Every structure is written in structure tokens, then in C-alpha cells.
mmCIF file with all atom_site columns, C-alpha atoms in Angstrom:
data_model
loop_
_atom_site.group_PDB
_atom_site.id
_atom_site.type_symbol
_atom_site.label_atom_id
_atom_site.label_alt_id
_atom_site.label_comp_id
_atom_site.label_asym_id
_atom_site.label_entity_id
_atom_site.label_seq_id
_atom_site.pdbx_PDB_ins_code
_atom_site.Cartn_x
_atom_site.Cartn_y
_atom_site.Cartn_z
_atom_site.occupancy
_atom_site.B_iso_or_equiv
_atom_site.pdbx_formal_charge
_atom_site.auth_seq_id
_atom_site.auth_comp_id
_atom_site.auth_asym_id
_atom_site.auth_atom_id
_atom_site.pdbx_PDB_model_num
ATOM 1   C CA . MET F 1 1   ? -53.111 -46.426 43.455 1.00 0.00 ? 1   MET F CA 1
ATOM 2   C CA . SER F 1 2   ? -50.441 -45.217 41.148 1.00 0.00 ? 2   SER F CA 1
ATOM 3   C CA . ILE F 1 3   ? -46.667 -44.149 42.050 1.00 0.00 ? 3   ILE F CA 1
ATOM 4   C CA . THR F 1 4   ? -44.403 -42.071 39.689 1.00 0.00 ? 4   THR F CA 1
ATOM 5   C CA . VAL F 1 5   ? -40.885 -41.421 40.395 1.00 0.00 ? 5   VAL F CA 1
ATOM 6   C CA . SER F 1 6   ? -39.168 -39.049 38.219 1.00 0.00 ? 6   SER F CA 1
ATOM 7   C CA . THR F 1 7   ? -35.151 -38.375 38.487 1.00 0.00 ? 7   THR F CA 1
ATOM 8   C CA . LEU F 1 8   ? -35.230 -38.439 42.633 1.00 0.00 ? 8   LEU F CA 1
ATOM 9   C CA . THR F 1 9   ? -32.573 -37.530 44.364 1.00 0.00 ? 9   THR F CA 1
ATOM 10  C CA . LYS F 1 10  ? -31.504 -37.089 48.342 1.00 0.00 ? 10  LYS F CA 1
ATOM 11  C CA . VAL F 1 11  ? -28.460 -35.548 49.741 1.00 0.00 ? 11  VAL F CA 1
ATOM 12  C CA . TYR F 1 12  ? -27.376 -35.765 53.161 1.00 0.00 ? 12  TYR F CA 1
ATOM 13  C CA . GLY F 1 13  ? -24.328 -33.457 53.557 1.00 0.00 ? 13  GLY F CA 1
ATOM 14  C CA . GLU F 1 14  ? -21.821 -34.950 50.797 1.00 0.00 ? 14  GLU F CA 1
ATOM 15  C CA . GLN F 1 15  ? -23.986 -38.424 50.973 1.00 0.00 ? 15  GLN F CA 1
ATOM 16  C CA . LYS F 1 16  ? -26.258 -39.242 48.361 1.00 0.00 ? 16  LYS F CA 1
ATOM 17  C CA . ALA F 1 17  ? -28.904 -41.158 49.421 1.00 0.00 ? 17  ALA F CA 1
ATOM 18  C CA . ILE F 1 18  ? -30.588 -41.505 46.499 1.00 0.00 ? 18  ILE F CA 1
ATOM 19  C CA . ASP F 1 19  ? -28.879 -40.686 43.465 1.00 0.00 ? 19  ASP F CA 1
ATOM 20  C CA . ASP F 1 20  ? -31.454 -39.787 40.343 1.00 0.00 ? 20  ASP F CA 1
ATOM 21  C CA . ILE F 1 21  ? -33.995 -42.874 40.410 1.00 0.00 ? 21  ILE F CA 1
ATOM 22  C CA . SER F 1 22  ? -37.035 -43.228 38.172 1.00 0.00 ? 22  SER F CA 1
ATOM 23  C CA . PHE F 1 23  ? -39.851 -45.842 38.363 1.00 0.00 ? 23  PHE F CA 1
ATOM 24  C CA . SER F 1 24  ? -43.507 -46.147 37.801 1.00 0.00 ? 24  SER F CA 1
ATOM 25  C CA . ILE F 1 25  ? -45.823 -48.482 39.487 1.00 0.00 ? 25  ILE F CA 1
ATOM 26  C CA . THR F 1 26  ? -49.615 -48.547 37.895 1.00 0.00 ? 26  THR F CA 1
ATOM 27  C CA . LYS F 1 27  ? -52.739 -49.415 39.848 1.00 0.00 ? 27  LYS F CA 1
ATOM 28  C CA . GLY F 1 28  ? -52.694 -53.498 40.181 1.00 0.00 ? 28  GLY F CA 1
ATOM 29  C CA . GLU F 1 29  ? -49.371 -54.077 40.188 1.00 0.00 ? 29  GLU F CA 1
ATOM 30  C CA . VAL F 1 30  ? -47.481 -55.863 42.809 1.00 0.00 ? 30  VAL F CA 1
ATOM 31  C CA . VAL F 1 31  ? -43.912 -55.057 43.616 1.00 0.00 ? 31  VAL F CA 1
ATOM 32  C CA . GLY F 1 32  ? -41.093 -55.945 45.589 1.00 0.00 ? 32  GLY F CA 1
ATOM 33  C CA . PHE F 1 33  ? -38.557 -53.055 46.770 1.00 0.00 ? 33  PHE F CA 1
ATOM 34  C CA . LEU F 1 34  ? -35.511 -54.857 47.453 1.00 0.00 ? 34  LEU F CA 1
ATOM 35  C CA . GLY F 1 35  ? -31.969 -54.025 48.075 1.00 0.00 ? 35  GLY F CA 1
ATOM 36  C CA . PRO F 1 36  ? -28.635 -53.967 50.294 1.00 0.00 ? 36  PRO F CA 1
ATOM 37  C CA . ASN F 1 37  ? -28.490 -52.122 53.234 1.00 0.00 ? 37  ASN F CA 1
ATOM 38  C CA . GLY F 1 38  ? -27.957 -48.426 52.498 1.00 0.00 ? 38  GLY F CA 1
ATOM 39  C CA . ALA F 1 39  ? -29.336 -48.612 49.079 1.00 0.00 ? 39  ALA F CA 1
ATOM 40  C CA . GLY F 1 40  ? -31.810 -46.061 49.591 1.00 0.00 ? 40  GLY F CA 1
ATOM 41  C CA . LYS F 1 41  ? -34.866 -48.029 50.477 1.00 0.00 ? 41  LYS F CA 1
ATOM 42  C CA . SER F 1 42  ? -36.067 -46.546 53.510 1.00 0.00 ? 42  SER F CA 1
ATOM 43  C CA . THR F 1 43  ? -35.263 -43.141 52.126 1.00 0.00 ? 43  THR F CA 1
ATOM 44  C CA . THR F 1 44  ? -37.332 -43.468 49.184 1.00 0.00 ? 44  THR F CA 1
ATOM 45  C CA . MET F 1 45  ? -40.226 -44.823 51.260 1.00 0.00 ? 45  MET F CA 1
ATOM 46  C CA . LYS F 1 46  ? -40.032 -41.752 53.666 1.00 0.00 ? 46  LYS F CA 1
ATOM 47  C CA . ILE F 1 47  ? -40.227 -39.518 50.402 1.00 0.00 ? 47  ILE F CA 1
ATOM 48  C CA . LEU F 1 48  ? -42.924 -41.309 48.901 1.00 0.00 ? 48  LEU F CA 1
ATOM 49  C CA . THR F 1 49  ? -44.799 -41.121 52.134 1.00 0.00 ? 49  THR F CA 1
ATOM 50  C CA . GLY F 1 50  ? -44.130 -37.152 52.735 1.00 0.00 ? 50  GLY F CA 1
ATOM 51  C CA . TYR F 1 51  ? -42.184 -37.530 55.689 1.00 0.00 ? 51  TYR F CA 1
ATOM 52  C CA . LEU F 1 52  ? -39.054 -36.379 53.977 1.00 0.00 ? 52  LEU F CA 1
ATOM 53  C CA . PRO F 1 53  ? -38.485 -34.090 51.455 1.00 0.00 ? 53  PRO F CA 1
ATOM 54  C CA . ALA F 1 54  ? -36.495 -35.033 48.294 1.00 0.00 ? 54  ALA F CA 1
ATOM 55  C CA . THR F 1 55  ? -33.497 -32.670 47.442 1.00 0.00 ? 55  THR F CA 1
ATOM 56  C CA . SER F 1 56  ? -34.241 -32.844 43.474 1.00 0.00 ? 56  SER F CA 1
ATOM 57  C CA . GLY F 1 57  ? -36.739 -34.500 41.470 1.00 0.00 ? 57  GLY F CA 1
ATOM 58  C CA . ASN F 1 58  ? -40.462 -35.295 41.455 1.00 0.00 ? 58  ASN F CA 1
ATOM 59  C CA . ALA F 1 59  ? -42.785 -38.006 43.017 1.00 0.00 ? 59  ALA F CA 1
ATOM 60  C CA . SER F 1 60  ? -46.275 -38.854 43.053 1.00 0.00 ? 60  SER F CA 1
ATOM 61  C CA . VAL F 1 61  ? -49.066 -40.700 44.334 1.00 0.00 ? 61  VAL F CA 1
ATOM 62  C CA . CYS F 1 62  ? -52.421 -41.017 42.632 1.00 0.00 ? 62  CYS F CA 1
ATOM 63  C CA . GLY F 1 63  ? -51.352 -38.189 40.202 1.00 0.00 ? 63  GLY F CA 1
ATOM 64  C CA . LEU F 1 64  ? -50.833 -36.082 43.433 1.00 0.00 ? 64  LEU F CA 1
ATOM 65  C CA . SER F 1 65  ? -47.319 -34.134 43.663 1.00 0.00 ? 65  SER F CA 1
ATOM 66  C CA . ILE F 1 66  ? -45.979 -35.092 47.112 1.00 0.00 ? 66  ILE F CA 1
ATOM 67  C CA . ASP F 1 67  ? -44.592 -31.515 47.285 1.00 0.00 ? 67  ASP F CA 1
ATOM 68  C CA . GLU F 1 68  ? -47.732 -29.790 46.572 1.00 0.00 ? 68  GLU F CA 1
ATOM 69  C CA . HIS F 1 69  ? -50.172 -32.136 48.331 1.00 0.00 ? 69  HIS F CA 1
ATOM 70  C CA . PRO F 1 70  ? -48.368 -33.947 51.064 1.00 0.00 ? 70  PRO F CA 1
ATOM 71  C CA . LEU F 1 71  ? -51.646 -34.093 53.127 1.00 0.00 ? 71  LEU F CA 1
ATOM 72  C CA . GLU F 1 72  ? -53.572 -35.646 50.643 1.00 0.00 ? 72  GLU F CA 1
ATOM 73  C CA . VAL F 1 73  ? -51.076 -38.043 49.918 1.00 0.00 ? 73  VAL F CA 1
ATOM 74  C CA . LYS F 1 74  ? -50.495 -38.968 53.392 1.00 0.00 ? 74  LYS F CA 1
ATOM 75  C CA . LYS F 1 75  ? -53.998 -39.948 53.324 1.00 0.00 ? 75  LYS F CA 1
ATOM 76  C CA . LYS F 1 76  ? -54.025 -42.556 50.433 1.00 0.00 ? 76  LYS F CA 1
ATOM 77  C CA . VAL F 1 77  ? -50.720 -43.882 51.843 1.00 0.00 ? 77  VAL F CA 1
ATOM 78  C CA . GLY F 1 78  ? -50.127 -46.580 54.815 1.00 0.00 ? 78  GLY F CA 1
ATOM 79  C CA . TYR F 1 79  ? -46.672 -46.764 55.670 1.00 0.00 ? 79  TYR F CA 1
ATOM 80  C CA . LEU F 1 80  ? -44.862 -49.091 58.652 1.00 0.00 ? 80  LEU F CA 1
ATOM 81  C CA . PRO F 1 81  ? -41.342 -48.051 59.114 1.00 0.00 ? 81  PRO F CA 1
ATOM 82  C CA . GLU F 1 82  ? -38.819 -50.198 60.662 1.00 0.00 ? 82  GLU F CA 1
ATOM 83  C CA . SER F 1 83  ? -39.063 -48.845 63.756 1.00 0.00 ? 83  SER F CA 1
ATOM 84  C CA . ASN F 1 84  ? -42.220 -47.054 65.767 1.00 0.00 ? 84  ASN F CA 1
ATOM 85  C CA . PRO F 1 85  ? -42.112 -43.151 64.982 1.00 0.00 ? 85  PRO F CA 1
ATOM 86  C CA . LEU F 1 86  ? -44.086 -42.670 67.851 1.00 0.00 ? 86  LEU F CA 1
ATOM 87  C CA . TYR F 1 87  ? -44.589 -43.896 71.356 1.00 0.00 ? 87  TYR F CA 1
ATOM 88  C CA . PRO F 1 88  ? -43.414 -47.315 72.509 1.00 0.00 ? 88  PRO F CA 1
ATOM 89  C CA . GLU F 1 89  ? -46.009 -47.844 74.895 1.00 0.00 ? 89  GLU F CA 1
ATOM 90  C CA . MET F 1 90  ? -49.044 -47.593 72.591 1.00 0.00 ? 90  MET F CA 1
ATOM 91  C CA . TYR F 1 91  ? -50.921 -50.693 70.976 1.00 0.00 ? 91  TYR F CA 1
ATOM 92  C CA . VAL F 1 92  ? -51.257 -50.518 67.185 1.00 0.00 ? 92  VAL F CA 1
ATOM 93  C CA . LYS F 1 93  ? -54.640 -49.566 66.875 1.00 0.00 ? 93  LYS F CA 1
ATOM 94  C CA . GLU F 1 94  ? -54.091 -46.760 69.464 1.00 0.00 ? 94  GLU F CA 1
ATOM 95  C CA . CYS F 1 95  ? -51.057 -45.607 67.269 1.00 0.00 ? 95  CYS F CA 1
ATOM 96  C CA . LEU F 1 96  ? -53.309 -45.525 64.252 1.00 0.00 ? 96  LEU F CA 1
ATOM 97  C CA . ALA F 1 97  ? -56.049 -43.768 65.802 1.00 0.00 ? 97  ALA F CA 1
ATOM 98  C CA . PHE F 1 98  ? -53.731 -41.034 67.034 1.00 0.00 ? 98  PHE F CA 1
ATOM 99  C CA . THR F 1 99  ? -52.279 -40.352 63.985 1.00 0.00 ? 99  THR F CA 1
ATOM 100 C CA . ALA F 1 100 ? -55.410 -40.197 62.228 1.00 0.00 ? 100 ALA F CA 1
ATOM 101 C CA . HIS F 1 101 ? -56.815 -37.699 64.793 1.00 0.00 ? 101 HIS F CA 1
ATOM 102 C CA . ILE F 1 102 ? -53.608 -35.574 64.196 1.00 0.00 ? 102 ILE F CA 1
ATOM 103 C CA . TYR F 1 103 ? -54.291 -35.643 60.124 1.00 0.00 ? 103 TYR F CA 1
ATOM 104 C CA . GLY F 1 104 ? -57.844 -34.984 60.849 1.00 0.00 ? 104 GLY F CA 1
ATOM 105 C CA . ILE F 1 105 ? -59.215 -38.180 59.295 1.00 0.00 ? 105 ILE F CA 1
ATOM 106 C CA . PRO F 1 106 ? -62.536 -38.895 60.634 1.00 0.00 ? 106 PRO F CA 1
ATOM 107 C CA . HIS F 1 107 ? -63.261 -42.417 62.814 1.00 0.00 ? 107 HIS F CA 1
ATOM 108 C CA . ALA F 1 108 ? -64.252 -45.255 60.425 1.00 0.00 ? 108 ALA F CA 1
#
């Protein structure tokens, strides 16, 4: 899996959460995504997984533009956010099955 980010920016009101970042990760690389609170790590991950639109810039996963092919990107990426975005009473397996069903991913 490859990831390419080019001049990515995310603005909330007057606050820049991400300011013109660029990087690329090639297949087989192991990368740590580190930084202090408020550095934009979670915002970047939400953009890379198609859950949040960027204000400007481009990002792609496996050569697929996140803006143009969000569903295809979501099929290729697994992302566990800091807190469960769905139902807290669900077990992990139930949450994964439910999410796969929503996106039309066949049961393995």
C-alpha cells in the first residue's frame, strides 16, 4: 500500500489544523506518525481514510485519489480511531461486520 499527500491543508474556521503538509509512504515502509496534541495527526488520518474532506491539497492511497474514489480507498484502509465512532455496546467483531455491511463489503 502506498500513500501520497501533497500540500494538504485543513482549516476549521480560522484555525489551521493541518498546514500544507506533504509526504509519501511506499509499499513495505513502516512509519510512525508522532506529534504533540493538536499537531494534526488525527485530522490527517481522518482525511486519509475518507472521513473528513481536506480544505485544499491532494491525498491518494494505492494511487486512488481520496476525493475521487473515497469508497475504494475505504475498502483498502483499516483505521481504528481514538474513540469508537459507532455504538459502544457493540463488540469489535460486530462493529466490523456492521461497517462492512454498510459499505457492501462481502463477508469473508
